[in-house]
Amino acid sequence: MLSFVNNFDDDFIRQFDRLRREMDEAFGTLGPLAPGIRNTPGAGFPAINIAASADHVDAYVFAAGIDPKSIDVSLQQNLLTVSGERRKDLPKGARVSLNERFEGAFSRVINLPGNVDPDKVDANYRNGLLRIRVHRREEAKPKRITVQ
Amino acid sequence: MNQQVRNTETRDIEQSSPSREVQRQPQAERYLRPPVDIYEDDRVLTLKADLPGVAKDQLSIGVEDRTLSIEAAPDLDMSEDMTAIYADMRSNRFRRSFTLSNELDSEKIDAQLKDGILTLTIPKREELQPRRIEVKTK
């Protein structure tokens, strides 16, 4: 288990990361200067990434340590809502020196591209990552046009 | 697969960024700091880290010169035809390090990974555990 060798100074990485974050905030790396009103990156727990293809849209919800049965996923038009609760259950009498992990109820809403079909959704939870796949509407999919 | 995820992200960033210069930083240096809880009792120190999406074989934990390092690269299983359109997680690499104090026994660290949560249990050396001193009365 103890095989990994450390060469980096953690503080350096942190500073690098902060610098990048500031740059991202100033310039916006993944979208226009004015993002969608529900889609400003960095909005707390759980973190969400969205990727799309011509056929479907995938939302990756980074929600470690949650009972999948307790996660509530709903899709109204193209508005995706993910709610649930995470409990940490610290042992009684434990002396805490760092407490960064999220605890409590959460509910996040995010806009998906407009042409998704709310009736064609599936979701799975593995290794603390919830993946929600929403298919695009048939009429929205690119069609091959044959030239006569 | 990880390479694919990075490539997709890079492509998207370059398409939409008003300042290309800023984005030339190599992707390999982008690390995320996972949130961590640390607590202890008299016998052990427990460290918990959120590593969502990480499977056992994508995680490496090591100790060198009393520096404990955790590094992980989750596999988002994103197929090549997909393009990132929104991201809170700007990297698929987690990394975090801590310096262990002397009373912790780095030889006996136990690591468990469940539902994306890493739990490290680090025992305290027996000879350094606090001892209760009994006061005798005559």
Short mmCIF file of C-alpha atoms in Angstrom, two decimals:
data_model
loop_
_atom_site.label_atom_id
_atom_site.label_comp_id
_atom_site.label_asym_id
_atom_site.label_seq_id
_atom_site.Cartn_x
_atom_site.Cartn_y
_atom_site.Cartn_z
CA MET A 1 0.00 0.00 0.00
CA LEU A 2 2.74 2.45 0.90
CA SER A 3 4.29 2.78 -2.49
CA PHE A 4 3.49 6.26 -3.68
CA VAL A 5 6.34 8.77 -3.60
CA ASN A 6 5.67 12.41 -2.92
CA ASN A 7 7.65 15.04 -4.80
CA PHE A 8 5.35 18.02 -4.70
CA ASP A 9 4.94 20.61 -2.05
CA ASP A 10 1.28 20.67 -1.11
CA ASP A 11 1.29 24.39 -0.52
CA PHE A 12 2.58 25.02 -4.00
CA ILE A 13 -0.23 22.95 -5.43
CA ARG A 14 -2.74 24.86 -3.36
CA GLN A 15 -1.45 28.21 -4.52
CA PHE A 16 -1.46 27.04 -8.07
CA ASP A 17 -5.00 25.87 -7.66
CA ARG A 18 -6.11 29.15 -6.13
CA LEU A 19 -4.46 31.15 -8.89
CA ARG A 20 -6.22 29.04 -11.47
CA ARG A 21 -9.52 29.49 -9.67
CA GLU A 22 -9.09 33.25 -9.66
CA MET A 23 -8.28 33.18 -13.34
CA ASP A 24 -11.33 31.05 -13.95
CA GLU A 25 -13.50 33.49 -12.07
CA ALA A 26 -12.06 36.46 -13.89
CA PHE A 27 -12.16 35.04 -17.37
CA GLY A 28 -14.60 32.16 -17.23
CA THR A 29 -13.07 29.05 -18.71
CA LEU A 30 -16.08 26.94 -19.45
CA GLY A 31 -18.58 29.41 -20.70
CA PRO A 32 -19.40 33.00 -21.44
CA LEU A 33 -18.69 35.88 -19.06
CA ALA A 34 -22.29 35.78 -17.93
CA PRO A 35 -23.13 32.12 -17.27
CA GLY A 36 -26.68 30.78 -16.96
CA ILE A 37 -28.31 32.01 -13.78
CA ARG A 38 -28.32 28.49 -12.33
CA ASN A 39 -25.00 27.47 -13.83
CA THR A 40 -22.23 29.39 -12.12
CA PRO A 41 -19.47 26.88 -11.33
CA GLY A 42 -18.36 26.21 -7.78
CA ALA A 43 -21.78 26.16 -6.14
CA GLY A 44 -21.13 23.94 -3.14
CA PHE A 45 -22.08 20.34 -2.42
CA PRO A 46 -22.38 18.20 -4.41
CA ALA A 47 -20.11 19.27 -7.25
CA ILE A 48 -21.67 18.66 -10.66
CA ASN A 49 -20.14 18.29 -14.10
CA ILE A 50 -22.15 18.12 -17.27
CA ALA A 51 -21.10 16.68 -20.58
CA ALA A 52 -23.13 16.28 -23.71
CA SER A 53 -23.12 14.41 -26.98
CA ALA A 54 -25.52 14.58 -29.89
CA ASP A 55 -27.49 11.73 -28.37
CA HIS A 56 -27.60 12.45 -24.64
CA VAL A 57 -26.57 14.70 -21.76
CA ASP A 58 -24.73 13.29 -18.75
CA ALA A 59 -24.68 14.93 -15.35
CA TYR A 60 -21.95 13.72 -13.00
CA VAL A 61 -22.86 14.39 -9.39
CA PHE A 62 -19.91 14.01 -7.05
CA ALA A 63 -21.67 12.81 -3.92
CA ALA A 64 -19.41 10.49 -1.93
CA GLY A 65 -20.81 8.45 0.92
CA ILE A 66 -24.52 8.77 0.28
CA ASP A 67 -27.08 6.00 0.29
CA PRO A 68 -28.29 6.00 -3.33
CA LYS A 69 -31.84 5.32 -2.14
CA SER A 70 -31.86 8.60 -0.26
CA ILE A 71 -30.90 10.68 -3.30
CA ASP A 72 -33.82 12.41 -4.95
CA VAL A 73 -33.32 13.22 -8.61
CA SER A 74 -35.98 15.07 -10.56
CA LEU A 75 -36.13 16.59 -13.98
CA GLN A 76 -38.69 19.21 -14.87
CA GLN A 77 -38.34 20.24 -18.48
CA ASN A 78 -34.58 20.80 -18.60
CA LEU A 79 -34.20 21.70 -14.92
CA LEU A 80 -32.34 19.01 -13.02
CA THR A 81 -32.70 18.91 -9.22
CA VAL A 82 -30.61 16.66 -6.98
CA SER A 83 -31.50 16.52 -3.28
CA GLY A 84 -30.50 14.39 -0.36
CA GLU A 85 -28.71 14.35 2.92
CA ARG A 86 -25.28 13.33 4.04
CA ARG A 87 -24.49 12.41 7.61
CA LYS A 88 -21.00 11.99 8.92
CA ASP A 89 -21.66 10.29 12.26
CA LEU A 90 -18.51 11.29 14.09
CA PRO A 91 -17.77 8.97 16.99
CA LYS A 92 -18.71 10.34 20.37
CA GLY A 93 -15.88 12.06 22.19
CA ALA A 94 -13.69 12.34 19.10
CA ARG A 95 -11.37 15.32 19.08
CA VAL A 96 -11.65 17.04 15.72
CA SER A 97 -8.74 18.86 14.13
CA LEU A 98 -10.12 19.29 10.61
CA ASN A 99 -13.74 19.43 9.55
CA GLU A 100 -14.08 20.22 5.86
CA ARG A 101 -16.37 17.53 4.55
CA PHE A 102 -19.98 18.51 3.89
CA GLU A 103 -22.66 17.42 6.31
CA GLY A 104 -26.40 17.96 6.21
CA ALA A 105 -29.18 18.31 3.68
CA PHE A 106 -28.42 19.48 0.18
CA SER A 107 -30.42 20.42 -2.87
CA ARG A 108 -28.91 21.60 -6.11
CA VAL A 109 -30.58 22.66 -9.28
CA ILE A 110 -28.92 23.08 -12.63
CA ASN A 111 -30.01 23.80 -16.19
CA LEU A 112 -29.43 21.14 -18.80
CA PRO A 113 -29.50 21.94 -22.51
CA GLY A 114 -33.05 22.65 -23.61
CA ASN A 115 -33.78 19.73 -25.85
CA VAL A 116 -33.64 16.84 -23.36
CA ASP A 117 -36.49 14.40 -22.84
CA PRO A 118 -37.51 14.25 -19.15
CA ASP A 119 -39.10 10.84 -19.76
CA LYS A 120 -35.85 9.24 -20.82
CA VAL A 121 -33.59 9.41 -17.80
CA ASP A 122 -31.51 6.81 -16.06
CA ALA A 123 -29.19 7.13 -13.14
CA ASN A 124 -26.60 4.98 -11.43
CA TYR A 125 -24.41 5.42 -8.37
CA ARG A 126 -20.93 3.96 -8.17
CA ASN A 127 -17.95 4.79 -5.97
CA GLY A 128 -19.64 7.91 -4.70
CA LEU A 129 -20.37 9.25 -8.17
CA LEU A 130 -23.94 9.60 -9.35
CA ARG A 131 -24.30 9.64 -13.11
CA ILE A 132 -27.56 10.80 -14.59
CA ARG A 133 -28.08 10.27 -18.28
CA VAL A 134 -30.83 12.21 -20.04
CA HIS A 135 -31.52 11.46 -23.66
CA ARG A 136 -32.15 14.20 -26.12
CA ARG A 137 -35.49 14.46 -27.85
CA GLU A 138 -35.68 12.56 -31.09
CA GLU A 139 -36.41 15.69 -33.09
CA ALA A 140 -33.40 17.42 -31.57
CA LYS A 141 -30.90 14.77 -32.65
CA PRO A 142 -28.82 15.56 -35.70
CA LYS A 143 -30.16 13.87 -38.78
CA ARG A 144 -28.27 12.66 -41.75
CA ILE A 145 -29.62 14.14 -44.92
CA THR A 146 -29.07 12.13 -48.01
CA VAL A 147 -28.33 14.15 -51.09
CA GLN A 148 -30.36 12.86 -53.99
CA MET B 1 -9.86 6.93 -20.54
CA ASN B 2 -8.54 9.63 -18.25
CA GLN B 3 -6.68 11.05 -21.17
CA GLN B 4 -9.92 11.29 -23.07
CA VAL B 5 -11.62 13.20 -20.31
CA ARG B 6 -8.81 15.70 -20.20
CA ASN B 7 -8.76 16.11 -23.93
CA THR B 8 -12.46 16.77 -24.06
CA GLU B 9 -12.15 19.39 -21.35
CA THR B 10 -9.25 21.09 -23.04
CA ARG B 11 -11.10 21.32 -26.28
CA ASP B 12 -14.08 22.89 -24.61
CA ILE B 13 -12.00 25.38 -22.68
CA GLU B 14 -10.18 26.52 -25.76
CA GLN B 15 -13.37 26.98 -27.69
CA SER B 16 -15.02 29.20 -25.18
CA SER B 17 -12.26 31.03 -23.37
CA PRO B 18 -11.80 34.73 -24.02
CA SER B 19 -8.22 34.48 -22.83
CA ARG B 20 -6.36 31.60 -24.40
CA GLU B 21 -3.10 32.53 -22.77
CA VAL B 22 -4.37 31.62 -19.34
CA GLN B 23 -5.46 28.18 -20.43
CA ARG B 24 -2.08 27.00 -21.65
CA GLN B 25 -1.20 25.63 -18.23
CA PRO B 26 -0.58 21.94 -18.63
CA GLN B 27 -3.54 19.82 -17.61
CA ALA B 28 -1.30 17.44 -15.71
CA GLU B 29 -0.68 20.06 -13.03
CA ARG B 30 -4.33 20.55 -12.21
CA TYR B 31 -5.05 18.97 -8.88
CA LEU B 32 -8.12 19.19 -6.76
CA ARG B 33 -7.85 19.27 -2.98
CA PRO B 34 -10.38 16.82 -1.63
CA PRO B 35 -12.19 17.94 1.54
CA VAL B 36 -10.88 16.10 4.58
CA ASP B 37 -11.99 15.42 8.15
CA ILE B 38 -9.45 14.49 10.82
CA TYR B 39 -10.31 13.38 14.32
CA GLU B 40 -8.69 11.30 17.02
CA ASP B 41 -9.06 9.54 20.30
CA ASP B 42 -6.32 8.24 22.59
CA ARG B 43 -5.53 5.25 20.42
CA VAL B 44 -5.98 6.27 16.75
CA LEU B 45 -6.18 9.20 14.42
CA THR B 46 -8.78 8.93 11.67
CA LEU B 47 -8.62 10.77 8.35
CA LYS B 48 -11.56 10.81 5.98
CA ALA B 49 -11.37 12.23 2.47
CA ASP B 50 -14.10 12.64 -0.15
CA LEU B 51 -12.89 11.04 -3.38
CA PRO B 52 -16.07 10.67 -5.43
CA GLY B 53 -15.77 8.44 -8.46
CA VAL B 54 -12.53 6.85 -7.32
CA ALA B 55 -12.17 3.07 -7.44
CA LYS B 56 -9.58 1.16 -5.40
CA ASP B 57 -7.11 0.81 -8.26
CA GLN B 58 -7.24 4.54 -9.03
CA LEU B 59 -6.00 5.51 -5.60
CA SER B 60 -2.48 5.62 -4.23
CA ILE B 61 -1.50 6.39 -0.69
CA GLY B 62 2.07 6.67 0.46
CA VAL B 63 4.30 7.78 3.27
CA GLU B 64 7.75 9.18 2.69
CA ASP B 65 9.75 11.02 5.32
CA ARG B 66 6.66 11.35 7.50
CA THR B 67 4.70 12.95 4.63
CA LEU B 68 1.45 11.17 3.98
CA SER B 69 0.24 11.61 0.41
CA ILE B 70 -3.07 10.73 -1.12
CA GLU B 71 -3.48 10.84 -4.86
CA ALA B 72 -6.38 9.64 -6.96
CA ALA B 73 -7.65 9.91 -10.49
CA PRO B 74 -11.30 8.97 -10.88
CA ASP B 75 -12.44 7.53 -14.15
CA LEU B 76 -15.50 9.43 -15.30
CA ASP B 77 -16.07 6.91 -18.07
CA MET B 78 -16.82 9.67 -20.50
CA SER B 79 -16.94 8.50 -24.08
CA GLU B 80 -14.98 10.32 -26.72
CA ASP B 81 -17.96 11.94 -28.42
CA MET B 82 -18.89 13.87 -25.28
CA THR B 83 -18.04 17.51 -24.66
CA ALA B 84 -17.88 19.13 -21.24
CA ILE B 85 -20.38 21.95 -21.01
CA TYR B 86 -20.26 22.72 -17.29
CA ALA B 87 -17.79 21.77 -14.55
CA ASP B 88 -17.48 22.34 -10.83
CA MET B 89 -14.68 19.76 -10.85
CA ARG B 90 -12.04 21.29 -13.10
CA SER B 91 -9.74 18.31 -12.99
CA ASN B 92 -9.97 14.58 -12.58
CA ARG B 93 -7.03 14.35 -10.21
CA PHE B 94 -7.20 14.59 -6.47
CA ARG B 95 -4.17 15.22 -4.38
CA ARG B 96 -3.47 16.05 -0.76
CA SER B 97 -0.55 15.64 1.65
CA PHE B 98 -0.07 15.84 5.39
CA THR B 99 2.93 15.65 7.68
CA LEU B 100 2.53 12.95 10.28
CA SER B 101 3.54 13.69 13.83
CA ASN B 102 5.90 11.43 15.74
CA GLU B 103 3.43 9.53 17.86
CA LEU B 104 1.65 8.18 14.78
CA ASP B 105 2.71 4.76 13.57
CA SER B 106 2.97 5.11 9.78
CA GLU B 107 3.77 1.40 9.43
CA LYS B 108 0.32 0.41 10.56
CA ILE B 109 -2.00 2.64 8.55
CA ASP B 110 -5.24 0.98 7.57
CA ALA B 111 -7.05 2.24 4.45
CA GLN B 112 -10.67 1.63 3.50
CA LEU B 113 -12.48 2.99 0.45
CA LYS B 114 -16.25 2.91 0.34
CA ASP B 115 -18.66 4.89 -1.86
CA GLY B 116 -15.93 7.38 -2.70
CA ILE B 117 -14.88 8.01 0.89
CA LEU B 118 -11.38 7.10 1.93
CA THR B 119 -10.91 6.32 5.60
CA LEU B 120 -7.38 6.10 6.95
CA THR B 121 -6.89 4.80 10.46
CA ILE B 122 -3.49 5.66 11.85
CA PRO B 123 -2.69 4.09 15.23
CA LYS B 124 -0.70 5.95 17.84
CA ARG B 125 2.44 4.25 19.10
CA GLU B 126 1.66 2.38 22.24
CA GLU B 127 4.56 3.77 24.24
CA LEU B 128 3.41 7.29 23.37
CA GLN B 129 -0.25 6.87 24.18
CA PRO B 130 -1.36 8.90 27.14
CA ARG B 131 -1.19 6.87 30.31
CA ARG B 132 -3.34 7.21 33.27
CA ILE B 133 -1.23 7.62 36.35
CA GLU B 134 -2.73 6.19 39.39
CA VAL B 135 -2.25 8.11 42.56
CA LYS B 136 -1.62 5.85 45.51
CA THR B 137 -2.64 6.80 48.95
CA LYS B 138 -1.16 5.36 52.08
#
